[in-house]
Coordinates of C-alpha atoms and ligand atoms in Angstrom, one line a residue:
M4 CA 0.0 0.0 0.0
R5 CA 1.3 3.4 -0.8
A6 CA -0.2 6.8 -0.2
N7 CA 0.2 9.6 -2.6
T8 CA 0.1 13.2 -1.4
L9 CA -1.0 15.8 -3.8
Q10 CA 1.0 18.9 -4.7
A11 CA -0.8 21.8 -3.0
G12 CA -0.9 23.6 -6.3
L13 CA -2.9 20.9 -7.8
L14 CA -5.5 20.7 -5.1
L15 CA -8.1 22.8 -6.8
G16 CA -10.9 22.1 -4.4
L17 CA -11.4 21.5 -0.7
L18 CA -12.6 18.4 0.9
G19 CA -15.6 20.3 2.4
Q20 CA -16.7 21.4 -1.0
H21 CA -16.4 17.9 -2.3
Q22 CA -18.6 16.6 0.5
A23 CA -21.2 19.3 -0.2
A24 CA -21.2 18.4 -3.9
F25 CA -21.6 14.7 -3.0
C26 CA -24.8 15.4 -0.9
R27 CA -26.2 17.8 -3.4
A28 CA -25.8 15.4 -6.2
A29 CA -27.3 12.5 -4.3
E30 CA -30.4 14.7 -3.7
A31 CA -30.6 15.9 -7.3
H32 CA -30.4 12.4 -8.7
K33 CA -33.6 11.4 -7.0
H34 CA -35.5 14.1 -8.8
A35 CA -33.7 13.9 -12.1
R36 CA -35.7 13.6 -15.3
C37 CA -34.1 14.4 -18.6
P38 CA -36.0 14.9 -21.8
D39 CA -36.3 11.7 -23.9
M40 CA -33.5 11.3 -26.5
P41 CA -34.9 11.5 -30.0
P42 CA -34.7 8.3 -31.9
G43 CA -31.8 7.8 -34.3
R44 CA -28.1 8.7 -34.3
I45 CA -26.6 11.7 -32.7
T46 CA -24.3 13.8 -34.9
I47 CA -21.7 16.1 -33.4
N48 CA -19.7 18.5 -35.5
A49 CA -16.4 19.3 -33.9
Y50 CA -13.0 19.4 -35.5
Q51 CA -10.6 16.9 -34.0
L52 CA -13.0 15.6 -31.4
Y53 CA -11.8 11.9 -31.8
P54 CA -14.0 10.8 -28.8
E55 CA -12.6 7.8 -26.9
N56 CA -15.4 7.4 -24.4
L57 CA -18.9 8.6 -23.6
S58 CA -20.8 8.7 -20.3
W59 CA -24.3 10.1 -19.7
D60 CA -25.1 12.3 -16.7
P61 CA -28.8 12.1 -16.0
V62 CA -28.6 14.8 -13.3
H63 CA -27.3 17.6 -15.6
C64 CA -28.8 15.9 -18.8
Q65 CA -25.4 16.0 -20.5
L66 CA -23.0 13.7 -22.1
Y67 CA -19.2 13.6 -21.3
L68 CA -16.9 12.7 -24.1
S69 CA -13.1 12.0 -23.8
V70 CA -11.4 14.2 -26.4
L71 CA -8.6 11.7 -26.9
Y72 CA -5.8 13.5 -28.7
N73 CA -6.4 17.1 -27.5
S74 CA -6.6 15.7 -24.0
S75 CA -9.7 17.5 -22.9
I76 CA -13.2 16.8 -21.8
G77 CA -16.2 17.4 -24.1
I78 CA -19.6 18.1 -22.7
Y79 CA -22.4 17.7 -25.1
H80 CA -25.9 19.0 -24.5
P81 CA -28.4 17.0 -26.5
E82 CA -31.2 19.6 -26.2
T83 CA -29.2 22.5 -27.7
K84 CA -26.8 20.2 -29.7
R85 CA -24.0 22.3 -28.3
L86 CA -20.5 20.9 -27.5
Q87 CA -18.5 22.6 -24.8
T88 CA -14.9 21.6 -24.2
V89 CA -13.2 21.8 -20.8
S90 CA -9.4 22.0 -20.5
I91 CA -7.8 19.9 -17.9
P92 CA -5.3 22.0 -16.0
G93 CA -1.7 21.1 -17.0
Q94 CA -2.9 18.3 -19.3
T95 CA -4.8 19.6 -22.3
L96 CA -2.9 19.9 -25.6
D97 CA 0.1 18.0 -24.1
V98 CA 1.2 15.7 -26.9
S99 CA 2.3 13.0 -24.4
L100 CA -1.2 12.7 -22.9
H101 CA -4.5 11.1 -24.0
V102 CA -7.8 11.3 -22.3
A103 CA -9.2 7.7 -22.0
G104 CA -12.2 7.1 -19.7
T105 CA -14.3 10.1 -18.6
I106 CA -17.1 8.6 -16.5
W107 CA -19.9 10.2 -14.5
D108 CA -20.3 8.7 -11.0
K109 CA -23.9 8.1 -10.0
H110 CA -23.1 8.0 -6.3
S111 CA -21.4 11.5 -6.2
S112 CA -22.5 13.1 -9.4
L113 CA -18.9 14.0 -10.0
V114 CA -16.9 13.0 -13.1
S115 CA -13.7 11.0 -13.2
S116 CA -11.4 11.4 -16.1
V117 CA -8.4 9.2 -16.6
V118 CA -5.5 10.6 -18.6
T119 CA -3.1 8.1 -19.9
N120 CA 0.3 8.3 -21.4
A121 CA 0.5 8.4 -25.2
F122 CA 4.0 6.9 -25.4
T123 CA 2.7 3.8 -23.7
I124 CA 0.3 2.9 -26.5
R125 CA 2.7 4.1 -29.2
S126 CA 5.4 1.8 -27.9
G127 CA 3.1 -1.2 -27.4
G128 CA 3.6 -1.1 -23.7
T129 CA 7.4 -1.1 -23.7
N130 CA 7.6 2.5 -22.5
I131 CA 5.5 3.0 -19.4
S132 CA 7.5 5.7 -17.8
G133 CA 5.3 8.7 -18.5
D134 CA 2.7 10.4 -16.4
N135 CA -0.9 9.1 -16.0
W136 CA -3.6 11.1 -14.1
L137 CA -6.9 10.7 -12.5
N138 CA -8.9 14.0 -12.5
K139 CA -12.0 14.7 -10.5
Y140 CA -14.4 17.2 -12.0
D141 CA -17.5 18.8 -10.4
P142 CA -19.9 19.5 -13.3
A143 CA -22.2 21.5 -11.1
E144 CA -19.5 24.0 -10.2
G145 CA -17.6 23.6 -13.5
K146 CA -14.3 23.0 -11.8
F147 CA -11.7 20.3 -11.0
L148 CA -11.6 19.2 -7.3
W149 CA -8.3 17.3 -7.5
Q150 CA -5.8 15.7 -9.8
V151 CA -3.7 12.7 -8.8
N152 CA -0.5 11.6 -10.6
L153 CA -0.9 7.8 -10.9
T154 CA 2.6 7.4 -12.1
A155 CA 3.8 8.7 -8.7
V156 CA 2.1 5.5 -7.3
S157 CA 3.1 3.0 -10.0
R158 CA 6.6 4.5 -10.1
G159 CA 6.7 3.6 -13.8
R160 CA 6.5 -0.1 -13.0
Y161 CA 3.1 -0.5 -14.6
G162 CA 0.9 1.9 -16.5
F163 CA -1.7 2.7 -19.2
F164 CA -4.6 3.5 -17.0
T165 CA -7.8 3.9 -19.1
D166 CA -11.0 3.2 -17.3
V167 CA -12.7 3.9 -14.0
T168 CA -15.7 2.8 -11.8
H169 CA -16.9 4.1 -8.5
D170 CA -18.4 2.7 -5.3
R171 CA -21.0 4.0 -2.9
R172 CA -18.3 4.7 -0.3
G173 CA -16.8 7.3 -2.5
S174 CA -13.7 5.5 -3.8
T175 CA -12.7 5.6 -7.4
W176 CA -11.3 2.4 -9.0
V177 CA -8.9 2.8 -11.9
S178 CA -7.9 0.0 -14.3
G179 CA -4.5 -0.2 -16.0
A180 CA -3.6 -2.3 -19.0
F181 CA 0.2 -2.8 -19.1
P182 CA -0.1 -5.3 -17.3
G183 CA -3.6 -5.6 -15.8
T184 CA -3.8 -3.6 -12.6
V185 CA -6.5 -1.9 -10.4
L186 CA -5.8 1.2 -8.2
K187 CA -8.2 2.4 -5.5
V188 CA -8.3 6.1 -4.9
D189 CA -10.1 7.5 -1.8
K190 CA -12.7 10.3 -1.9
S191 CA -10.3 13.1 -1.4
G192 CA -7.8 11.9 -4.0
K193 CA -5.1 11.9 -1.3
R194 CA -4.7 8.2 -0.8
V195 CA -4.1 5.7 -3.6
E196 CA -3.8 2.0 -2.9
E197 CA -2.2 -0.6 -5.2
W198 CA -5.3 -2.7 -4.8
Y199 CA -4.5 -5.3 -7.5
V200 CA -1.0 -5.4 -8.9
P201 CA 0.2 -8.8 -10.1
D202 CA 3.8 -10.1 -9.4
L203 CA 5.5 -7.8 -11.9
E204 CA 8.5 -10.2 -12.2
R205 CA 6.3 -13.0 -13.3
V206 CA 3.9 -11.4 -15.8
N207 CA 4.5 -10.2 -19.3
R208 CA 4.1 -6.4 -18.8
T209 CA 3.7 -5.7 -22.5
Q210 CA 0.6 -7.9 -22.8
H211 CA -2.5 -5.7 -23.0
G212 CA -4.3 -6.5 -19.8
F213 CA -7.4 -4.8 -18.3
T214 CA -9.0 -2.5 -20.8
G215 CA -12.4 -2.0 -19.1
I216 CA -13.7 -1.9 -15.6
D217 CA -17.2 -1.5 -14.1
S218 CA -19.1 -2.6 -11.0
V219 CA -22.4 -3.5 -9.5
G220 CA -22.8 -3.5 -5.7
D221 CA -19.5 -4.8 -4.4
T222 CA -18.7 -6.8 -7.5
L223 CA -15.9 -5.4 -9.6
L224 CA -15.6 -6.7 -13.2
V225 CA -12.6 -6.2 -15.6
V226 CA -12.1 -7.4 -19.1
D227 CA -8.7 -8.6 -20.1
A228 CA -7.8 -8.0 -23.7
T229 CA -5.1 -10.6 -24.1
K230 CA -6.9 -13.4 -22.3
G231 CA -10.2 -12.4 -24.0
A232 CA -11.8 -13.1 -20.6
L233 CA -13.8 -11.4 -17.9
F234 CA -12.6 -11.4 -14.2
R235 CA -14.4 -10.7 -11.0
F236 CA -13.2 -9.1 -7.8
D237 CA -14.9 -8.3 -4.4
M238 CA -14.6 -4.6 -3.7
R239 CA -14.9 -5.3 0.1
D240 CA -11.6 -7.1 0.1
K241 CA -8.7 -5.2 1.6
K242 CA -6.7 -6.1 -1.5
G243 CA -7.7 -7.7 -4.8
K244 CA -7.2 -11.5 -4.7
A245 CA -3.8 -12.4 -6.1
T246 CA -5.5 -14.8 -8.5
P247 CA -8.5 -13.1 -10.0
V248 CA -11.6 -15.2 -10.5
Q249 CA -12.5 -15.8 -14.1
V250 CA -16.2 -15.5 -14.8
A251 CA -17.4 -18.6 -16.6
I252 CA -19.4 -17.6 -19.6
T253 CA -21.7 -19.9 -21.6
P254 CA -21.6 -20.3 -24.5
V255 CA -17.9 -19.2 -24.6
P256 CA -17.7 -16.0 -26.6
T257 CA -14.7 -15.1 -28.7
I258 CA -13.5 -11.7 -27.4
V259 CA -10.9 -10.7 -29.9
R260 CA -9.9 -7.1 -29.1
S261 CA -11.8 -5.9 -26.1
D262 CA -11.9 -2.2 -25.2
A263 CA -14.6 -0.6 -23.1
M264 CA -17.1 -2.3 -20.9
R265 CA -20.3 -1.1 -19.4
L266 CA -23.2 -2.3 -17.2
P267 CA -25.9 0.1 -18.4
D268 CA -28.1 1.4 -15.5
K269 CA -31.4 0.5 -17.2
Y270 CA -30.6 -3.2 -16.7
G271 CA -29.7 -2.9 -13.1
G272 CA -26.3 -4.6 -13.4
R273 CA -27.7 -7.7 -15.1
V274 CA -26.4 -6.9 -18.6
L275 CA -22.8 -6.2 -19.5
L276 CA -21.8 -4.8 -22.8
I277 CA -18.2 -5.2 -24.0
T278 CA -16.9 -3.5 -27.1
D279 CA -14.8 -5.6 -29.4
Q280 CA -13.2 -2.9 -31.4
S281 CA -13.4 -4.4 -34.9
R282 CA -16.6 -6.4 -34.5
G283 CA -19.1 -4.5 -32.4
V284 CA -20.6 -5.1 -29.0
L285 CA -20.9 -8.3 -27.0
V286 CA -23.9 -8.8 -24.8
L287 CA -23.6 -10.8 -21.6
R288 CA -26.0 -11.4 -18.8
S289 CA -26.0 -12.4 -15.2
R290 CA -29.6 -12.8 -14.1
D291 CA -28.9 -12.3 -10.4
T292 CA -26.2 -9.6 -10.9
S293 CA -23.6 -11.7 -9.0
W294 CA -21.5 -12.3 -12.1
R295 CA -20.4 -15.7 -10.7
T296 CA -21.4 -17.0 -14.1
A297 CA -22.7 -15.3 -17.2
E298 CA -24.6 -16.1 -20.3
Y299 CA -23.3 -14.8 -23.7
L300 CA -26.4 -13.5 -25.5
G301 CA -24.7 -12.5 -28.8
L302 CA -22.9 -9.8 -30.7
V303 CA -24.4 -6.6 -32.0
P304 CA -22.3 -6.1 -35.1
A305 CA -20.6 -2.8 -35.8
D306 CA -22.4 -0.6 -38.4
G307 CA -21.1 -1.7 -41.7
T308 CA -22.3 1.4 -43.5
L309 CA -19.8 3.8 -41.7
P310 CA -16.9 5.3 -43.6
P311 CA -14.0 2.8 -43.6
G312 CA -11.5 2.6 -40.7
S313 CA -13.9 2.9 -37.8
L314 CA -13.5 1.0 -34.6
T315 CA -16.1 0.6 -31.9
A316 CA -14.5 2.7 -29.0
A317 CA -17.2 2.6 -26.4
V318 CA -20.8 1.8 -25.6
S319 CA -23.2 3.6 -23.2
Q320 CA -26.7 4.3 -22.1
I321 CA -27.9 7.8 -22.9
G322 CA -31.3 8.6 -21.5
D323 CA -33.1 5.3 -21.8
R324 CA -31.3 4.1 -25.0
I325 CA -28.1 2.3 -25.7
Y326 CA -25.6 3.9 -28.1
A327 CA -22.2 2.8 -29.6
L328 CA -19.4 5.2 -30.3
P329 CA -17.3 4.6 -33.4
N330 CA -13.9 6.3 -33.8
W331 CA -11.4 6.7 -36.5
F332 CA -8.3 6.5 -34.3
F333 CA -5.6 5.9 -37.0
E334 CA -6.2 8.8 -39.3
P335 CA -3.1 10.8 -40.2
K336 CA -2.5 13.8 -37.9
V337 CA -2.8 17.3 -39.3
P338 CA 0.8 18.7 -39.0
G339 CA 1.2 21.0 -36.1
T340 CA -1.8 19.7 -34.3
F341 CA -2.6 16.7 -32.2
A342 CA -5.2 14.8 -34.3
G343 CA -6.5 14.0 -37.8
N344 CA -8.8 16.3 -39.7
R345 CA -12.2 14.7 -39.1
S346 CA -15.0 17.0 -37.9
T347 CA -18.2 14.9 -38.1
W348 CA -18.8 12.3 -35.3
L349 CA -21.6 9.9 -34.9
I350 CA -23.1 8.3 -31.8
L351 CA -25.1 5.4 -33.0
Q352 CA -28.2 4.1 -31.4
R353 CA -28.1 0.3 -31.5
R354 CA -31.5 -1.0 -32.3
W355 CA -31.0 -4.6 -31.3
S356 CA -34.1 -5.7 -33.1
L357 CA -33.2 -4.3 -36.4
C358 CA -30.3 -6.5 -36.8
C359 CA -29.5 -9.8 -38.3
G360 CA -30.2 -13.3 -36.9
G361 CA -29.6 -14.0 -33.3
V362 CA -29.9 -10.4 -32.3
E363 CA -33.7 -10.5 -32.3
A364 CA -33.2 -13.1 -29.6
I365 CA -31.1 -10.7 -27.6
E366 CA -33.7 -8.0 -27.9
S367 CA -36.5 -10.3 -26.7
N368 CA -34.2 -11.4 -23.8
L369 CA -33.4 -7.9 -22.8
A370 CA -37.1 -6.9 -23.1
L371 CA -37.8 -9.4 -20.3
F372 CA -36.2 -7.1 -17.7
Ligands
NAG403 C1 -8.4 20.4 -30.7 O1 -7.3 21.3 -30.7 C2 -7.2 22.0 -31.9 C3 -5.9 22.8 -31.7 O2 -4.8 22.0 -31.8 C4 -8.4 22.9 -32.1 O3 -8.3 23.6 -33.3 C5 -9.6 22.0 -32.1 O4 -10.8 22.8 -32.2 C6 -9.7 21.2 -30.9 N1 -10.8 20.3 -30.9 C7 -11.6 20.0 -29.9 C8 -12.8 19.1 -30.1 O5 -11.4 20.4 -28.8
NAG404 C1 9.2 7.2 -23.4 O1 8.2 8.0 -22.9 C2 8.7 9.3 -22.4 C3 7.5 10.1 -21.9 O2 6.7 9.4 -21.1 C4 9.3 10.1 -23.5 O3 9.8 11.3 -23.0 C5 10.4 9.3 -24.1 O4 10.9 9.9 -25.3 C6 9.9 7.9 -24.5 N1 11.0 7.1 -25.0 C7 11.0 6.6 -26.3 C8 12.2 5.7 -26.6 O5 10.1 6.8 -27.0
NAG405 C1 4.3 12.5 -11.8 O1 5.0 11.5 -11.1 C2 6.2 11.0 -11.7 C3 6.7 9.9 -10.8 O2 6.9 10.3 -9.5 C4 7.1 12.2 -11.8 O3 8.3 11.8 -12.4 C5 6.5 13.3 -12.5 O4 7.3 14.4 -12.6 C6 5.2 13.7 -11.9 N1 4.5 14.7 -12.8 C7 4.3 15.9 -12.4 C8 3.7 16.8 -13.5 O5 4.5 16.3 -11.3
NAG406 C1 5.1 -10.6 -24.1 O1 3.9 -10.2 -24.8 C2 4.1 -9.6 -26.0 C3 2.8 -9.1 -26.6 O2 1.9 -10.1 -26.6 C4 4.9 -10.5 -26.9 O3 5.1 -9.9 -28.2 C5 6.2 -11.0 -26.3 O4 6.8 -12.0 -27.1 C6 5.9 -11.5 -24.9 N1 7.2 -11.8 -24.2 C7 7.4 -12.9 -23.6 C8 8.8 -13.0 -22.9 O5 6.6 -13.9 -23.6
NAG407 C1 -8.3 15.0 -44.4 O1 -7.3 14.0 -44.3 C2 -7.3 13.0 -45.3 C3 -6.1 12.1 -45.0 O2 -6.4 11.5 -43.8 C4 -7.2 13.6 -46.7 O3 -7.3 12.5 -47.6 C5 -8.4 14.6 -46.9 O4 -8.2 15.2 -48.1 C6 -8.3 15.6 -45.8 N1 -9.5 16.5 -45.9 C7 -9.5 17.8 -45.8 C8 -10.8 18.5 -45.9 O5 -8.5 18.4 -45.6
NAG408 C1 -16.6 3.4 -20.3 C2 -15.7 3.3 -21.4 O1 -16.0 3.4 -22.5 N1 -14.4 3.2 -21.0 C3 -13.3 3.1 -22.0 C4 -12.7 4.4 -22.3 O2 -11.6 4.3 -23.2 C5 -10.6 3.5 -22.7 C6 -9.4 3.5 -23.7 O3 -9.8 3.0 -24.9 C7 -11.1 2.1 -22.4 O4 -10.1 1.3 -21.9 C8 -12.2 2.2 -21.5 O5 -12.8 0.9 -21.3

């Protein structure tokens, strides 16, 4: 275990304010009611947006997007169709940083944004020395509460943090991919625990490990990209079990290139969606939400009518509907800037029932909930 103390200059909010935001949000959530999302896809026009993630905030009725290459946070307002971008102090427009997961926390109504090191992915996991950050943003106040340097905790021994989940006790759980790790950060951002770090001498650190993390109750789930498998942890444990428990899935799905993973709220933790970048979204179910075992219900294929080169980056519930987010990660960069030249972005509504064989069965299964 290792505590990390923030530089005073980086502490942009006070614990008291954080606590107040927490209570206010919990109260607001009870009464939240956003307008229904119109059917069909969402189109966002924004130069160099390259969104890596999306997460819906039903309290403020807005969508958070990770602006991958510019390393900032996008806030999209569906009602006005307006995109606002928020700079992350000290991190935006830093060529060595990429924003990965930007996730709204239903317990606190705050937003966690994980900023990962660009050299790590460019080097295929061989260069993990660079900075990684967890930023906590209060959307009600429009300001950052704290920023924690995760590399100060990992000391460059492991890296590539990309996704987060939260628990009702106020902790933030961050997954890392080179190799698979989980860090637990307390409510104030002052204490970071190496909750699950495998024996670094024995694992292959350049194998892409945990790419997605989510939780229901005290059950923490991670998807491992190299093993193509789902693992379960108990968040009440002082430390993650040295040998994570693999979730037995039937029938056994083929998970080729997993990325993000989400348990959409509308299914109460019973349905897990995993993006397989080149193929689409895998649908899994655990009827009792324990995730001791899971059923594989099928694959919702990626939209074949999109311009070539798209990969499925993320999947999320927005309002009451499920959407998938394609991205064109590998477009050549515009010289002197951080990203390619694309300005039109789509967020696709996945209409399970419109799709080809097998998927109708998924729809009727999901409709049972
Ligand atoms: C990204 O940064 C460039 C400047 O390098 C700017 O022109 C562009 O509008 C930014 N895009 C977004 C979505 O923030
Ligand atoms: C490794 O990453 C660091 C930044 O994290 C960068 O400064 C350095 O140039 C990288 N090394 C190589 C060989 O790319
Ligand atoms: C983050 O932590 C690493 C490791 O301790 C350190 O080398 C780096 O300078 C820190 N970054 C900043 C901006 O303080
Ligand atoms: C570690 O994993 C990488 C990526 O899968 C692979 O290329 C490399 O050969 C592995 N190294 C060892 C020692 O197994
Ligand atoms: C955008 O970049 C692509 C190369 O990635 C190029 O073919 C295309 O002409 C560019 N479009 C504009 C409007 O500059
Ligand atoms: C919730 C979500 O979509 N998280 C993903 C954000 O992007 C990173 C980097 O690709 C993924 O690892 C996360 O799973």
